[in-house]
Amino acid sequence: MAGSKWRLGVRRMVAGVVAAAGLTAGVAVMSAPAASAQPALPPLPSSSEITGLIDQATSMVGTVAGAVQSLQNLDFGSSSGLPLGSLGLGGVGRPAAGPISQRFGGGHMGIDIAAPMGAPILAAADGVVINAGPASGFGLWIRIRHNDGTITTYGHNDVNFVSVGQRVSVGQRIGNVGNRGQSTGPHLHFEVDLPGGIKIDPIPWLAARGVLMF
């Protein structure tokens, strides 16, 4: 009798183990798709890849630093120095650095660029000087005929550095800003005449060639 009870107990224990094993297997099978649905994490970069990225970043920083240093080394006061942002497209540049103090129109046939006494006046484009000296209303002026026949005028100058017949290049310092003639303060009066003597607003003429006046 005792042996029968012992055998029955063993059978029940085995049945329980089997049942538990079956449940565990079922849970494992049901969980497998969920686990496989999780995205795999990307592999970590190797030490050589990290070193390469650091080298690239260092090179980029060095390039930017070199460009900034080159700009800082420009001689803005020399005859060949161009103010930052002055050179546009098609060989045209800003005639002087400074804000617009008076615009074109209403009998004013050019623009006035406010600038301190002695500031550089720069040739707006390549060309030949056709006037350089005293002029009524301007006190002292310069006029340049450019390769396409356009003429630019620079007035109220304090001093001129060029003479008639001289060929000049865009950005070349041709004089200094002054307060001569009919002027209430130091500035450059700048005009643009198309071939045939048609005066136009210099601001869109410059803007069309990549030079923005602010």
PDB file of C-alpha atoms in Angstrom:
ATOM      1  CA  MET A   1       0.000   0.000   0.000  1.00  0.00           C
ATOM      2  CA  ALA A   2       2.756   2.385   0.918  1.00  0.00           C
ATOM      3  CA  GLY A   3       4.567   1.587  -2.342  1.00  0.00           C
ATOM      4  CA  SER A   4       1.480   2.402  -4.335  1.00  0.00           C
ATOM      5  CA  LYS A   5       1.151   5.803  -2.642  1.00  0.00           C
ATOM      6  CA  TRP A   6       4.853   6.507  -3.313  1.00  0.00           C
ATOM      7  CA  ARG A   7       4.496   5.593  -7.006  1.00  0.00           C
ATOM      8  CA  LEU A   8       1.375   7.808  -7.274  1.00  0.00           C
ATOM      9  CA  GLY A   9       3.247  10.712  -5.735  1.00  0.00           C
ATOM     10  CA  VAL A  10       6.117  10.302  -8.168  1.00  0.00           C
ATOM     11  CA  ARG A  11       3.716  10.178 -11.102  1.00  0.00           C
ATOM     12  CA  ARG A  12       2.059  13.415  -9.965  1.00  0.00           C
ATOM     13  CA  MET A  13       5.415  15.113  -9.523  1.00  0.00           C
ATOM     14  CA  VAL A  14       6.558  14.052 -12.986  1.00  0.00           C
ATOM     15  CA  ALA A  15       3.267  15.240 -14.479  1.00  0.00           C
ATOM     16  CA  GLY A  16       3.734  18.596 -12.760  1.00  0.00           C
ATOM     17  CA  VAL A  17       7.275  18.929 -14.071  1.00  0.00           C
ATOM     18  CA  VAL A  18       6.143  18.051 -17.597  1.00  0.00           C
ATOM     19  CA  ALA A  19       3.264  20.516 -17.392  1.00  0.00           C
ATOM     20  CA  ALA A  20       5.558  23.235 -16.120  1.00  0.00           C
ATOM     21  CA  ALA A  21       8.069  22.492 -18.855  1.00  0.00           C
ATOM     22  CA  GLY A  22       5.350  22.679 -21.482  1.00  0.00           C
ATOM     23  CA  LEU A  23       4.152  26.031 -20.142  1.00  0.00           C
ATOM     24  CA  THR A  24       7.681  27.402 -20.105  1.00  0.00           C
ATOM     25  CA  ALA A  25       8.250  26.282 -23.687  1.00  0.00           C
ATOM     26  CA  GLY A  26       4.985  27.882 -24.738  1.00  0.00           C
ATOM     27  CA  VAL A  27       5.947  31.184 -23.112  1.00  0.00           C
ATOM     28  CA  ALA A  28       9.332  31.040 -24.808  1.00  0.00           C
ATOM     29  CA  VAL A  29       7.744  30.412 -28.217  1.00  0.00           C
ATOM     30  CA  MET A  30       5.206  33.209 -27.735  1.00  0.00           C
ATOM     31  CA  SER A  31       7.901  35.635 -26.613  1.00  0.00           C
ATOM     32  CA  ALA A  32      10.281  34.910 -29.482  1.00  0.00           C
ATOM     33  CA  PRO A  33       8.513  37.063 -32.156  1.00  0.00           C
ATOM     34  CA  ALA A  34       8.279  40.029 -29.767  1.00  0.00           C
ATOM     35  CA  ALA A  35      11.961  39.786 -28.984  1.00  0.00           C
ATOM     36  CA  SER A  36      12.930  39.505 -32.635  1.00  0.00           C
ATOM     37  CA  ALA A  37      10.808  42.592 -33.454  1.00  0.00           C
ATOM     38  CA  GLN A  38      13.113  44.864 -31.420  1.00  0.00           C
ATOM     39  CA  PRO A  39      15.517  46.855 -33.672  1.00  0.00           C
ATOM     40  CA  ALA A  40      19.141  45.900 -33.452  1.00  0.00           C
ATOM     41  CA  LEU A  41      21.449  48.549 -32.002  1.00  0.00           C
ATOM     42  CA  PRO A  42      24.109  49.853 -34.417  1.00  0.00           C
ATOM     43  CA  PRO A  43      27.623  48.677 -33.703  1.00  0.00           C
ATOM     44  CA  LEU A  44      29.894  51.056 -31.840  1.00  0.00           C
ATOM     45  CA  PRO A  45      32.505  52.803 -34.036  1.00  0.00           C
ATOM     46  CA  SER A  46      35.994  51.450 -33.842  1.00  0.00           C
ATOM     47  CA  SER A  47      38.855  53.450 -32.394  1.00  0.00           C
ATOM     48  CA  SER A  48      40.243  54.061 -35.893  1.00  0.00           C
ATOM     49  CA  GLU A  49      36.878  55.450 -37.084  1.00  0.00           C
ATOM     50  CA  ILE A  50      36.688  57.793 -34.066  1.00  0.00           C
ATOM     51  CA  THR A  51      40.225  59.001 -34.775  1.00  0.00           C
ATOM     52  CA  GLY A  52      39.279  59.683 -38.407  1.00  0.00           C
ATOM     53  CA  LEU A  53      36.259  61.767 -37.375  1.00  0.00           C
ATOM     54  CA  ILE A  54      38.388  63.797 -34.959  1.00  0.00           C
ATOM     55  CA  ASP A  55      40.954  64.430 -37.705  1.00  0.00           C
ATOM     56  CA  GLN A  56      38.227  65.637 -40.089  1.00  0.00           C
ATOM     57  CA  ALA A  57      36.792  68.023 -37.484  1.00  0.00           C
ATOM     58  CA  THR A  58      40.261  69.374 -36.680  1.00  0.00           C
ATOM     59  CA  SER A  59      40.931  69.975 -40.373  1.00  0.00           C
ATOM     60  CA  MET A  60      37.650  71.879 -40.796  1.00  0.00           C
ATOM     61  CA  VAL A  61      38.387  74.075 -37.777  1.00  0.00           C
ATOM     62  CA  GLY A  62      41.838  74.825 -39.174  1.00  0.00           C
ATOM     63  CA  THR A  63      40.393  75.798 -42.554  1.00  0.00           C
ATOM     64  CA  VAL A  64      37.898  78.220 -40.993  1.00  0.00           C
ATOM     65  CA  ALA A  65      40.559  79.707 -38.746  1.00  0.00           C
ATOM     66  CA  GLY A  66      42.836  80.233 -41.748  1.00  0.00           C
ATOM     67  CA  ALA A  67      40.105  82.021 -43.675  1.00  0.00           C
ATOM     68  CA  VAL A  68      39.381  84.329 -40.738  1.00  0.00           C
ATOM     69  CA  GLN A  69      43.077  85.098 -40.363  1.00  0.00           C
ATOM     70  CA  SER A  70      43.339  85.914 -44.075  1.00  0.00           C
ATOM     71  CA  LEU A  71      40.500  88.429 -43.765  1.00  0.00           C
ATOM     72  CA  GLN A  72      42.111  89.981 -40.700  1.00  0.00           C
ATOM     73  CA  ASN A  73      45.375  90.390 -42.593  1.00  0.00           C
ATOM     74  CA  LEU A  74      43.818  92.431 -45.425  1.00  0.00           C
ATOM     75  CA  ASP A  75      45.142  95.982 -45.601  1.00  0.00           C
ATOM     76  CA  PHE A  76      41.926  97.964 -45.966  1.00  0.00           C
ATOM     77  CA  GLY A  77      43.742 101.278 -46.202  1.00  0.00           C
ATOM     78  CA  SER A  78      46.122 100.457 -49.042  1.00  0.00           C
ATOM     79  CA  SER A  79      45.602 101.242 -52.704  1.00  0.00           C
ATOM     80  CA  SER A  80      44.818  97.578 -53.381  1.00  0.00           C
ATOM     81  CA  GLY A  81      42.842  96.820 -50.199  1.00  0.00           C
ATOM     82  CA  LEU A  82      39.134  96.097 -50.596  1.00  0.00           C
ATOM     83  CA  PRO A  83      36.701  96.682 -47.711  1.00  0.00           C
ATOM     84  CA  LEU A  84      35.045  93.470 -46.540  1.00  0.00           C
ATOM     85  CA  GLY A  85      32.160  92.537 -48.840  1.00  0.00           C
ATOM     86  CA  SER A  86      32.950  95.245 -51.384  1.00  0.00           C
ATOM     87  CA  LEU A  87      33.714  93.135 -54.453  1.00  0.00           C
ATOM     88  CA  GLY A  88      30.697  91.815 -56.338  1.00  0.00           C
ATOM     89  CA  LEU A  89      30.195  89.967 -59.603  1.00  0.00           C
ATOM     90  CA  GLY A  90      31.550  90.910 -62.999  1.00  0.00           C
ATOM     91  CA  GLY A  91      34.439  92.978 -61.670  1.00  0.00           C
ATOM     92  CA  VAL A  92      32.349  95.628 -59.873  1.00  0.00           C
ATOM     93  CA  GLY A  93      32.972  96.816 -56.322  1.00  0.00           C
ATOM     94  CA  ARG A  94      31.674  99.162 -53.663  1.00  0.00           C
ATOM     95  CA  PRO A  95      33.048 102.704 -54.159  1.00  0.00           C
ATOM     96  CA  ALA A  96      33.255 103.478 -50.429  1.00  0.00           C
ATOM     97  CA  ALA A  97      32.404 101.900 -47.103  1.00  0.00           C
ATOM     98  CA  GLY A  98      29.507 103.453 -45.245  1.00  0.00           C
ATOM     99  CA  PRO A  99      25.722 103.779 -45.117  1.00  0.00           C
ATOM    100  CA  ILE A 100      23.597 105.575 -47.709  1.00  0.00           C
ATOM    101  CA  SER A 101      22.808 109.078 -46.431  1.00  0.00           C
ATOM    102  CA  GLN A 102      20.887 110.274 -49.514  1.00  0.00           C
ATOM    103  CA  ARG A 103      19.344 108.302 -52.343  1.00  0.00           C
ATOM    104  CA  PHE A 104      18.873 108.887 -56.044  1.00  0.00           C
ATOM    105  CA  GLY A 105      15.965 111.052 -57.224  1.00  0.00           C
ATOM    106  CA  GLY A 106      14.337 114.438 -56.846  1.00  0.00           C
ATOM    107  CA  GLY A 107      17.155 116.233 -58.631  1.00  0.00           C
ATOM    108  CA  HIS A 108      19.814 114.265 -56.767  1.00  0.00           C
ATOM    109  CA  MET A 109      21.444 112.324 -59.594  1.00  0.00           C
ATOM    110  CA  GLY A 110      23.436 109.860 -57.535  1.00  0.00           C
ATOM    111  CA  ILE A 111      23.754 108.461 -54.025  1.00  0.00           C
ATOM    112  CA  ASP A 112      25.625 109.827 -51.029  1.00  0.00           C
ATOM    113  CA  ILE A 113      27.703 107.402 -48.965  1.00  0.00           C
ATOM    114  CA  ALA A 114      28.443 108.703 -45.470  1.00  0.00           C
ATOM    115  CA  ALA A 115      32.082 108.166 -44.535  1.00  0.00           C
ATOM    116  CA  PRO A 116      34.673 109.956 -42.386  1.00  0.00           C
ATOM    117  CA  MET A 117      37.172 112.438 -43.777  1.00  0.00           C
ATOM    118  CA  GLY A 118      40.061 110.675 -45.480  1.00  0.00           C
ATOM    119  CA  ALA A 119      38.254 107.343 -45.940  1.00  0.00           C
ATOM    120  CA  PRO A 120      39.235 105.497 -49.142  1.00  0.00           C
ATOM    121  CA  ILE A 121      37.398 106.115 -52.408  1.00  0.00           C
ATOM    122  CA  LEU A 122      37.683 103.014 -54.603  1.00  0.00           C
ATOM    123  CA  ALA A 123      37.187 102.548 -58.335  1.00  0.00           C
ATOM    124  CA  ALA A 124      33.879 100.722 -58.844  1.00  0.00           C
ATOM    125  CA  ALA A 125      35.238  98.861 -61.901  1.00  0.00           C
ATOM    126  CA  ASP A 126      38.179  98.747 -64.299  1.00  0.00           C
ATOM    127  CA  GLY A 127      38.422 101.746 -66.583  1.00  0.00           C
ATOM    128  CA  VAL A 128      40.180 104.945 -67.646  1.00  0.00           C
ATOM    129  CA  VAL A 129      40.051 108.250 -65.759  1.00  0.00           C
ATOM    130  CA  ILE A 130      38.442 110.944 -67.939  1.00  0.00           C
ATOM    131  CA  ASN A 131      38.176 113.723 -65.313  1.00  0.00           C
ATOM    132  CA  ALA A 132      40.169 114.370 -62.138  1.00  0.00           C
ATOM    133  CA  GLY A 133      40.229 117.801 -60.558  1.00  0.00           C
ATOM    134  CA  PRO A 134      38.037 120.778 -59.607  1.00  0.00           C
ATOM    135  CA  ALA A 135      34.356 120.613 -60.564  1.00  0.00           C
ATOM    136  CA  SER A 136      31.467 122.989 -59.884  1.00  0.00           C
ATOM    137  CA  GLY A 137      29.332 121.797 -56.982  1.00  0.00           C
ATOM    138  CA  PHE A 138      31.612 118.840 -56.263  1.00  0.00           C
ATOM    139  CA  GLY A 139      34.680 120.813 -55.242  1.00  0.00           C
ATOM    140  CA  LEU A 140      36.879 117.988 -56.452  1.00  0.00           C
ATOM    141  CA  TRP A 141      35.775 114.993 -58.487  1.00  0.00           C
ATOM    142  CA  ILE A 142      36.877 111.937 -60.486  1.00  0.00           C
ATOM    143  CA  ARG A 143      35.098 110.378 -63.450  1.00  0.00           C
ATOM    144  CA  ILE A 144      35.974 106.952 -64.875  1.00  0.00           C
ATOM    145  CA  ARG A 145      34.843 105.453 -68.190  1.00  0.00           C
ATOM    146  CA  HIS A 146      34.561 101.700 -67.880  1.00  0.00           C
ATOM    147  CA  ASN A 147      35.030  99.013 -70.491  1.00  0.00           C
ATOM    148  CA  ASP A 148      31.332  98.889 -71.460  1.00  0.00           C
ATOM    149  CA  GLY A 149      31.077 102.682 -71.852  1.00  0.00           C
ATOM    150  CA  THR A 150      29.458 103.299 -68.446  1.00  0.00           C
ATOM    151  CA  ILE A 151      30.839 106.311 -66.562  1.00  0.00           C
ATOM    152  CA  THR A 152      31.022 106.566 -62.773  1.00  0.00           C
ATOM    153  CA  THR A 153      31.480 109.829 -60.898  1.00  0.00           C
ATOM    154  CA  TYR A 154      33.032 110.371 -57.451  1.00  0.00           C
ATOM    155  CA  GLY A 155      32.499 113.799 -55.907  1.00  0.00           C
ATOM    156  CA  HIS A 156      33.313 116.059 -52.904  1.00  0.00           C
ATOM    157  CA  ASN A 157      36.728 114.389 -52.657  1.00  0.00           C
ATOM    158  CA  ASP A 158      39.318 115.702 -50.228  1.00  0.00           C
ATOM    159  CA  VAL A 159      42.212 114.560 -52.443  1.00  0.00           C
ATOM    160  CA  ASN A 160      42.618 112.627 -55.698  1.00  0.00           C
ATOM    161  CA  PHE A 161      45.307 110.038 -56.335  1.00  0.00           C
ATOM    162  CA  VAL A 162      44.727 109.587 -60.084  1.00  0.00           C
ATOM    163  CA  SER A 163      45.027 111.716 -63.199  1.00  0.00           C
ATOM    164  CA  VAL A 164      43.290 111.939 -66.581  1.00  0.00           C
ATOM    165  CA  GLY A 165      44.218 109.105 -68.930  1.00  0.00           C
ATOM    166  CA  GLN A 166      45.282 106.780 -66.137  1.00  0.00           C
ATOM    167  CA  ARG A 167      43.925 103.219 -66.218  1.00  0.00           C
ATOM    168  CA  VAL A 168      42.559 101.984 -62.898  1.00  0.00           C
ATOM    169  CA  SER A 169      41.380  98.633 -61.580  1.00  0.00           C
ATOM    170  CA  VAL A 170      38.317  97.724 -59.544  1.00  0.00           C
ATOM    171  CA  GLY A 171      38.975  98.329 -55.851  1.00  0.00           C
ATOM    172  CA  GLN A 172      41.938 100.627 -56.508  1.00  0.00           C
ATOM    173  CA  ARG A 173      42.114 103.600 -54.141  1.00  0.00           C
ATOM    174  CA  ILE A 174      41.597 106.663 -56.326  1.00  0.00           C
ATOM    175  CA  GLY A 175      41.077 109.343 -53.659  1.00  0.00           C
ATOM    176  CA  ASN A 176      39.946 110.206 -50.161  1.00  0.00           C
ATOM    177  CA  VAL A 177      36.462 111.120 -48.949  1.00  0.00           C
ATOM    178  CA  GLY A 178      36.096 114.853 -48.358  1.00  0.00           C
ATOM    179  CA  ASN A 179      33.687 117.708 -47.724  1.00  0.00           C
ATOM    180  CA  ARG A 180      34.441 120.006 -50.650  1.00  0.00           C
ATOM    181  CA  GLY A 181      31.926 121.893 -52.784  1.00  0.00           C
ATOM    182  CA  GLN A 182      28.234 121.970 -51.922  1.00  0.00           C
ATOM    183  CA  SER A 183      28.430 119.552 -49.010  1.00  0.00           C
ATOM    184  CA  THR A 184      27.173 119.595 -45.439  1.00  0.00           C
ATOM    185  CA  GLY A 185      29.477 116.865 -44.151  1.00  0.00           C
ATOM    186  CA  PRO A 186      32.054 114.304 -45.269  1.00  0.00           C
ATOM    187  CA  HIS A 187      30.641 111.834 -47.788  1.00  0.00           C
ATOM    188  CA  LEU A 188      31.134 110.398 -51.261  1.00  0.00           C
ATOM    189  CA  HIS A 189      28.683 111.388 -53.970  1.00  0.00           C
ATOM    190  CA  PHE A 190      28.559 108.536 -56.475  1.00  0.00           C
ATOM    191  CA  GLU A 191      26.866 108.593 -59.894  1.00  0.00           C
ATOM    192  CA  VAL A 192      26.397 106.103 -62.729  1.00  0.00           C
ATOM    193  CA  ASP A 193      25.874 107.238 -66.338  1.00  0.00           C
ATOM    194  CA  LEU A 194      24.992 104.674 -68.994  1.00  0.00           C
ATOM    195  CA  PRO A 195      26.428 105.107 -72.509  1.00  0.00           C
ATOM    196  CA  GLY A 196      24.651 108.108 -74.025  1.00  0.00           C
ATOM    197  CA  GLY A 197      24.696 110.068 -70.758  1.00  0.00           C
ATOM    198  CA  ILE A 198      21.624 108.482 -69.133  1.00  0.00           C
ATOM    199  CA  LYS A 199      21.895 108.822 -65.359  1.00  0.00           C
ATOM    200  CA  ILE A 200      20.520 105.895 -63.365  1.00  0.00           C
ATOM    201  CA  ASP A 201      20.143 104.946 -59.733  1.00  0.00           C
ATOM    202  CA  PRO A 202      23.499 103.436 -58.675  1.00  0.00           C
ATOM    203  CA  ILE A 203      21.952 101.125 -56.060  1.00  0.00           C
ATOM    204  CA  PRO A 204      20.204  98.680 -58.452  1.00  0.00           C
ATOM    205  CA  TRP A 205      23.130  98.997 -60.880  1.00  0.00           C
ATOM    206  CA  LEU A 206      25.484  97.810 -58.149  1.00  0.00           C
ATOM    207  CA  ALA A 207      23.028  95.211 -56.818  1.00  0.00           C
ATOM    208  CA  ALA A 208      22.685  93.650 -60.294  1.00  0.00           C
ATOM    209  CA  ARG A 209      26.451  93.082 -60.142  1.00  0.00           C
ATOM    210  CA  GLY A 210      26.461  91.563 -56.662  1.00  0.00           C
ATOM    211  CA  VAL A 211      27.252  94.686 -54.593  1.00  0.00           C
ATOM    212  CA  LEU A 212      24.630  95.453 -51.954  1.00  0.00           C
ATOM    213  CA  MET A 213      24.560  98.943 -50.450  1.00  0.00           C
ATOM    214  CA  PHE A 214      23.248  99.255 -46.896  1.00  0.00           C
TER     215      PHE A 214
END
